[in-house]
Amino acid sequence: MTIIDAHTHLWLRQDTVVNGQPIRQLTPNRSRSLFFGEERQMLPPFMTDGANSAERLLSNMDYARVGAAVVTQEFIDGLQNDYLADVQRRYPDRLFCFAMPDFRLEGYYEAGHRLLEEGGFRGIKVPAARLIGQDWRVRMNDPEMMRLCHFMEQRGDILHVELADGDTQVGELREVIEECPRLRVVIGHFGMVTRPGWMQQILLARYPNVYIESGGITWLYNDEFYPFPSAVRAIREAADAVGFEKLMWGSDYPRTITAITYRMSYDFLLRSSLLAEDELTAFLGENAQRLFDFKDLPELPYIKNMSE
């Protein structure tokens, strides 16, 4: 079975500010971060240098037999465009990296245009949930955002969006989808599945070029914990609404592997009796391989653990 992770993150250093709150690595334990005024375990504790590198991701992928991965971005990690452009050049067969202009600043269309034209990227991430402030808001259907989406549609790029809970931004994104019918759109975090109104985001995948990925679903069901039976039922419910061909697995690496192993972020699905083999094949890899055009993926044999 080909396995592809549709939601991961990379950075070499976290040092940024979001809504006036600092997010930075803490010393001497640099696997932890100051996150909106609280100390958080951002990385597994053995990553003591704070570097969440492509090489570490690929090592985890090889171990868990994940053939390829999609690297997205988030304001809380800081802009990682320079690093990810280099990663994309070095590992084009196994990693698909999204660019992210700073949508909080004027002129983000020009920045996005430049990243796509000069940076070697084939997609842009919009952390839409982070674009709602107390006295400001960047809307998905703003003229500048629409201009960027039209440009991406012409190029054949992919738009990755993480929306605020429920249907807060669903209407805005629907306008983008309808105005740019050839633009491929991926909605992250499985529509924030544990929040009220999550299915409104999922139903956008009834449009031909809209897809859903499950990055962070183990985080959203963390209180229930492994093997996450409610997460499996939610995937089943979404598939009944839009079809398994519109859904993709994502881990939200590395944040989720502070609680579980990387392999556990998908093998809970293999252990469930609710999903058929063809459904698992589509969800865990085939859909993402087709959408992100991964080719020549490596053969990854099972390596026995010392503890077995």
Short mmCIF file of C-alpha atoms in Angstrom, two decimals:
data_model
loop_
_atom_site.label_atom_id
_atom_site.label_comp_id
_atom_site.label_asym_id
_atom_site.label_seq_id
_atom_site.Cartn_x
_atom_site.Cartn_y
_atom_site.Cartn_z
CA MET A 1 0.00 0.00 0.00
CA THR A 2 1.35 3.41 -0.97
CA ILE A 3 1.18 5.78 1.99
CA ILE A 4 1.43 9.55 1.57
CA ASP A 5 1.20 12.13 4.34
CA ALA A 6 -0.81 15.15 3.17
CA HIS A 7 0.02 17.40 6.16
CA THR A 8 3.45 17.93 7.72
CA HIS A 9 5.53 20.91 8.91
CA LEU A 10 9.24 21.71 8.73
CA TRP A 11 11.41 24.44 10.23
CA LEU A 12 14.97 24.91 11.38
CA ARG A 13 14.09 27.42 14.07
CA GLN A 14 10.91 28.85 15.55
CA ASP A 15 11.10 32.56 16.26
CA THR A 16 8.02 34.58 15.35
CA VAL A 17 5.14 36.69 16.66
CA VAL A 18 1.44 35.98 16.10
CA ASN A 19 -1.20 38.49 17.22
CA GLY A 20 1.43 40.24 19.34
CA GLN A 21 2.37 37.00 21.15
CA PRO A 22 5.91 35.60 20.81
CA ILE A 23 6.52 32.00 19.74
CA ARG A 24 10.11 30.91 20.14
CA GLN A 25 12.29 28.01 21.19
CA LEU A 26 13.20 27.77 24.85
CA THR A 27 16.68 27.04 26.09
CA PRO A 28 18.29 24.84 27.17
CA ASN A 29 15.50 22.41 26.15
CA ARG A 30 14.90 23.61 22.60
CA SER A 31 12.32 20.96 21.82
CA ARG A 32 9.97 23.17 23.85
CA SER A 33 8.57 26.52 22.81
CA LEU A 34 7.00 29.57 24.34
CA PHE A 35 3.56 29.41 22.73
CA PHE A 36 1.19 32.33 23.36
CA GLY A 37 2.63 32.78 26.85
CA GLU A 38 2.69 29.06 27.76
CA GLU A 39 5.47 26.50 27.64
CA ARG A 40 4.62 23.75 25.15
CA GLN A 41 6.33 20.56 24.04
CA MET A 42 6.57 21.47 20.36
CA LEU A 43 8.88 18.62 19.31
CA PRO A 44 9.69 15.17 20.68
CA PRO A 45 12.06 15.70 23.63
CA PHE A 46 15.05 14.09 21.92
CA MET A 47 15.10 16.87 19.28
CA THR A 48 17.11 19.03 21.66
CA ASP A 49 18.46 21.37 18.98
CA GLY A 50 14.97 22.55 17.99
CA ALA A 51 15.58 21.68 14.34
CA ASN A 52 12.58 20.06 12.65
CA SER A 53 14.45 19.29 9.45
CA ALA A 54 13.56 17.57 6.21
CA GLU A 55 16.15 14.88 6.93
CA ARG A 56 14.47 14.00 10.23
CA LEU A 57 11.08 13.87 8.54
CA LEU A 58 12.43 11.60 5.80
CA SER A 59 13.98 9.31 8.42
CA ASN A 60 10.61 9.02 10.15
CA MET A 61 8.92 8.46 6.79
CA ASP A 62 11.33 5.65 5.88
CA TYR A 63 10.78 3.99 9.25
CA ALA A 64 6.98 4.26 9.03
CA ARG A 65 6.99 3.30 5.30
CA VAL A 66 5.52 6.63 4.18
CA GLY A 67 6.51 7.17 0.56
CA ALA A 68 5.96 10.92 0.24
CA ALA A 69 4.72 13.89 2.22
CA VAL A 70 3.20 17.33 1.74
CA VAL A 71 4.81 20.16 3.73
CA THR A 72 2.47 22.98 4.67
CA GLN A 73 3.06 26.17 6.67
CA GLU A 74 1.51 28.02 9.61
CA PHE A 75 2.15 31.46 11.10
CA ILE A 76 3.02 29.88 14.46
CA ASP A 77 6.12 28.33 12.88
CA GLY A 78 7.21 31.55 11.19
CA LEU A 79 7.57 31.95 7.42
CA GLN A 80 9.68 29.06 6.13
CA ASN A 81 9.74 29.89 2.42
CA ASP A 82 13.53 30.11 2.03
CA TYR A 83 14.10 26.79 3.75
CA LEU A 84 11.24 25.01 1.99
CA ALA A 85 12.34 26.25 -1.43
CA ASP A 86 15.68 24.57 -0.75
CA VAL A 87 13.94 21.42 0.54
CA GLN A 88 11.78 21.28 -2.60
CA ARG A 89 14.86 21.46 -4.80
CA ARG A 90 16.67 18.73 -2.88
CA TYR A 91 13.79 16.25 -2.42
CA PRO A 92 11.34 16.81 -5.30
CA ASP A 93 10.37 13.13 -5.57
CA ARG A 94 9.28 12.76 -1.95
CA LEU A 95 8.23 16.19 -0.66
CA PHE A 96 5.71 18.71 -2.00
CA CYS A 97 6.18 22.06 -0.24
CA PHE A 98 3.66 24.89 -0.02
CA ALA A 99 4.76 28.52 -0.09
CA MET A 100 3.14 31.07 2.22
CA PRO A 101 3.27 34.86 1.79
CA ASP A 102 2.44 36.94 4.85
CA PHE A 103 -1.25 37.58 4.27
CA ARG A 104 -1.28 40.00 7.22
CA LEU A 105 0.71 42.53 5.17
CA GLU A 106 -0.36 44.62 2.21
CA GLY A 107 0.92 43.46 -1.15
CA TYR A 108 0.72 39.74 -0.43
CA TYR A 109 -0.33 39.09 -4.04
CA GLU A 110 3.06 40.26 -5.28
CA ALA A 111 4.81 38.15 -2.63
CA GLY A 112 2.78 35.06 -3.60
CA HIS A 113 3.37 35.69 -7.29
CA ARG A 114 7.11 35.88 -6.68
CA LEU A 115 7.20 32.71 -4.58
CA LEU A 116 5.42 30.74 -7.29
CA GLU A 117 7.34 32.17 -10.22
CA GLU A 118 10.82 32.26 -8.69
CA GLY A 119 10.72 29.93 -5.69
CA GLY A 120 9.85 26.71 -7.48
CA PHE A 121 6.65 26.20 -5.49
CA ARG A 122 3.48 24.69 -6.97
CA GLY A 123 1.05 25.70 -4.26
CA ILE A 124 0.23 28.29 -1.61
CA LYS A 125 -1.01 27.84 1.92
CA VAL A 126 -3.56 30.24 3.42
CA PRO A 127 -3.89 29.92 7.23
CA ALA A 128 -7.32 31.53 7.02
CA ALA A 129 -8.21 30.83 10.65
CA ARG A 130 -5.29 33.09 11.67
CA LEU A 131 -6.56 35.95 9.50
CA ILE A 132 -9.37 36.97 11.85
CA GLY A 133 -8.28 39.54 14.46
CA GLN A 134 -10.19 41.61 16.97
CA ASP A 135 -10.35 44.62 14.69
CA TRP A 136 -9.09 43.31 11.34
CA ARG A 137 -9.79 40.49 8.93
CA VAL A 138 -8.44 39.19 5.64
CA ARG A 139 -11.23 37.44 3.77
CA MET A 140 -10.82 34.58 1.34
CA ASN A 141 -12.98 36.50 -1.16
CA ASP A 142 -11.08 39.81 -0.89
CA PRO A 143 -10.06 41.16 -4.34
CA GLU A 144 -6.34 40.62 -3.71
CA MET A 145 -6.90 37.02 -2.57
CA MET A 146 -9.14 36.38 -5.58
CA ARG A 147 -6.43 37.76 -7.86
CA LEU A 148 -3.89 35.37 -6.35
CA CYS A 149 -6.29 32.43 -6.70
CA HIS A 150 -6.92 33.24 -10.38
CA PHE A 151 -3.16 33.34 -10.97
CA MET A 152 -2.77 29.95 -9.30
CA GLU A 153 -5.63 28.53 -11.32
CA GLN A 154 -3.94 29.60 -14.55
CA ARG A 155 -0.69 27.95 -13.48
CA GLY A 156 -2.31 24.73 -12.28
CA ASP A 157 -1.18 25.25 -8.68
CA ILE A 158 -2.84 23.97 -5.50
CA LEU A 159 -4.42 26.10 -2.76
CA HIS A 160 -4.24 24.74 0.79
CA VAL A 161 -6.57 26.36 3.33
CA GLU A 162 -7.20 25.92 7.04
CA LEU A 163 -10.48 27.51 8.02
CA ALA A 164 -11.79 28.82 11.32
CA ASP A 165 -14.13 26.52 13.23
CA GLY A 166 -17.47 25.65 11.70
CA ASP A 167 -18.87 27.67 8.81
CA THR A 168 -17.26 31.01 9.75
CA GLN A 169 -15.32 31.19 6.46
CA VAL A 170 -17.12 28.57 4.39
CA GLY A 171 -19.08 31.13 2.38
CA GLU A 172 -15.91 33.05 1.52
CA LEU A 173 -14.11 29.93 0.33
CA ARG A 174 -17.16 28.83 -1.65
CA GLU A 175 -16.91 32.07 -3.64
CA VAL A 176 -13.27 31.25 -4.47
CA ILE A 177 -14.19 27.71 -5.52
CA GLU A 178 -17.02 28.86 -7.76
CA GLU A 179 -15.05 31.72 -9.33
CA CYS A 180 -11.97 29.52 -9.92
CA PRO A 181 -13.49 26.15 -10.90
CA ARG A 182 -10.17 24.68 -12.12
CA LEU A 183 -8.25 25.65 -8.99
CA ARG A 184 -7.50 22.59 -6.90
CA VAL A 185 -8.29 23.31 -3.24
CA VAL A 186 -7.30 21.29 -0.16
CA ILE A 187 -9.02 21.97 3.18
CA GLY A 188 -6.94 21.04 6.22
CA HIS A 189 -7.51 19.60 9.69
CA PHE A 190 -10.51 17.60 8.45
CA GLY A 191 -12.72 20.67 8.78
CA MET A 192 -11.80 21.00 12.49
CA VAL A 193 -13.81 17.85 12.97
CA THR A 194 -14.43 18.05 16.74
CA ARG A 195 -15.91 21.57 16.51
CA PRO A 196 -19.60 22.33 15.88
CA GLY A 197 -20.44 22.78 12.22
CA TRP A 198 -17.42 20.85 10.92
CA MET A 199 -19.44 19.09 8.23
CA GLN A 200 -20.05 22.42 6.46
CA GLN A 201 -16.36 22.46 5.58
CA ILE A 202 -16.42 18.82 4.49
CA LEU A 203 -19.36 19.40 2.15
CA LEU A 204 -17.28 21.82 0.10
CA ALA A 205 -15.57 18.69 -1.26
CA ARG A 206 -18.70 18.04 -3.31
CA TYR A 207 -17.19 20.53 -5.74
CA PRO A 208 -15.06 18.63 -8.30
CA ASN A 209 -11.68 20.16 -7.40
CA VAL A 210 -11.94 20.33 -3.60
CA TYR A 211 -10.30 17.81 -1.26
CA ILE A 212 -10.06 17.28 2.50
CA GLU A 213 -6.99 16.15 4.48
CA SER A 214 -6.97 14.83 8.02
CA GLY A 215 -3.84 16.48 9.41
CA GLY A 216 -4.16 16.83 13.18
CA ILE A 217 -7.12 14.49 13.56
CA THR A 218 -5.29 12.60 16.33
CA TRP A 219 -4.70 15.95 18.07
CA LEU A 220 -8.38 16.85 17.77
CA TYR A 221 -9.33 13.50 19.33
CA ASN A 222 -6.43 13.49 21.79
CA ASP A 223 -8.76 13.24 24.82
CA GLU A 224 -10.04 9.94 23.47
CA PHE A 225 -6.54 8.81 22.43
CA TYR A 226 -5.35 5.77 20.51
CA PRO A 227 -6.91 3.99 18.63
CA PHE A 228 -9.19 7.02 18.12
CA PRO A 229 -12.49 5.22 17.33
CA SER A 230 -14.42 8.50 17.02
CA ALA A 231 -11.90 9.76 14.47
CA VAL A 232 -12.51 6.66 12.36
CA ARG A 233 -16.26 7.17 12.59
CA ALA A 234 -15.85 10.82 11.53
CA ILE A 235 -13.84 9.73 8.48
CA ARG A 236 -16.59 7.25 7.66
CA GLU A 237 -19.22 9.98 8.00
CA ALA A 238 -17.30 12.38 5.76
CA ALA A 239 -16.77 9.68 3.15
CA ASP A 240 -20.48 8.90 3.10
CA ALA A 241 -21.09 12.61 2.37
CA VAL A 242 -18.43 13.34 -0.27
CA GLY A 243 -16.80 10.03 -1.23
CA PHE A 244 -13.48 8.50 -0.21
CA GLU A 245 -11.87 9.79 -3.40
CA LYS A 246 -12.01 13.30 -1.88
CA LEU A 247 -10.29 12.46 1.42
CA MET A 248 -6.59 12.15 2.31
CA TRP A 249 -4.63 11.15 5.38
CA GLY A 250 -2.39 13.69 7.09
CA SER A 251 -0.42 13.47 10.33
CA ASP A 252 0.38 17.09 11.32
CA TYR A 253 3.97 15.95 11.97
CA PRO A 254 5.88 16.79 14.16
CA ARG A 255 3.43 18.21 16.70
CA THR A 256 1.33 15.06 16.93
CA ILE A 257 4.31 12.77 17.53
CA THR A 258 4.88 14.36 20.91
CA ALA A 259 1.90 12.21 22.01
CA ILE A 260 2.08 9.20 19.67
CA THR A 261 4.58 7.71 17.24
CA TYR A 262 4.54 8.68 13.58
CA ARG A 263 3.31 5.24 12.52
CA MET A 264 0.50 5.36 15.09
CA SER A 265 -0.83 8.46 13.34
CA TYR A 266 -2.13 6.19 10.57
CA ASP A 267 -2.05 2.58 11.77
CA PHE A 268 -5.13 3.17 13.96
CA LEU A 269 -6.99 3.22 10.64
CA LEU A 270 -5.52 -0.12 9.56
CA ARG A 271 -6.73 -1.67 12.82
CA SER A 272 -10.32 -0.49 12.38
CA SER A 273 -13.05 -2.72 10.97
CA LEU A 274 -15.02 0.28 9.65
CA LEU A 275 -12.88 0.88 6.56
CA ALA A 276 -12.54 -1.49 3.62
CA GLU A 277 -9.18 -2.17 1.98
CA ASP A 278 -9.95 -0.14 -1.14
CA GLU A 279 -11.08 2.77 1.03
CA LEU A 280 -7.87 2.63 3.04
CA THR A 281 -5.80 2.48 -0.13
CA ALA A 282 -7.47 5.62 -1.46
CA PHE A 283 -7.40 7.52 1.83
CA LEU A 284 -3.84 6.67 2.88
CA GLY A 285 -2.11 7.28 -0.40
CA GLU A 286 -3.74 6.98 -3.81
CA ASN A 287 -5.72 10.22 -3.63
CA ALA A 288 -2.74 12.27 -2.52
CA GLN A 289 -0.43 10.63 -5.06
CA ARG A 290 -2.80 11.62 -7.86
CA LEU A 291 -3.47 15.16 -6.60
CA PHE A 292 0.17 16.09 -5.85
CA ASP A 293 1.54 14.12 -8.80
CA PHE A 294 4.08 12.04 -6.88
CA LYS A 295 5.99 9.64 -9.12
CA ASP A 296 8.76 7.09 -8.68
CA LEU A 297 8.17 6.60 -4.98
CA PRO A 298 10.70 4.39 -3.18
CA GLU A 299 10.15 0.82 -2.12
CA LEU A 300 10.18 0.90 1.69
CA PRO A 301 10.61 -2.57 3.22
CA TYR A 302 9.57 -3.35 6.76
CA ILE A 303 12.52 -3.07 9.15
CA LYS A 304 12.25 -5.13 12.30
CA ASN A 305 12.66 -3.28 15.60
CA MET A 306 15.32 -4.28 18.12
CA SER A 307 12.50 -4.67 20.66
CA GLU A 308 10.66 -7.30 18.59
#
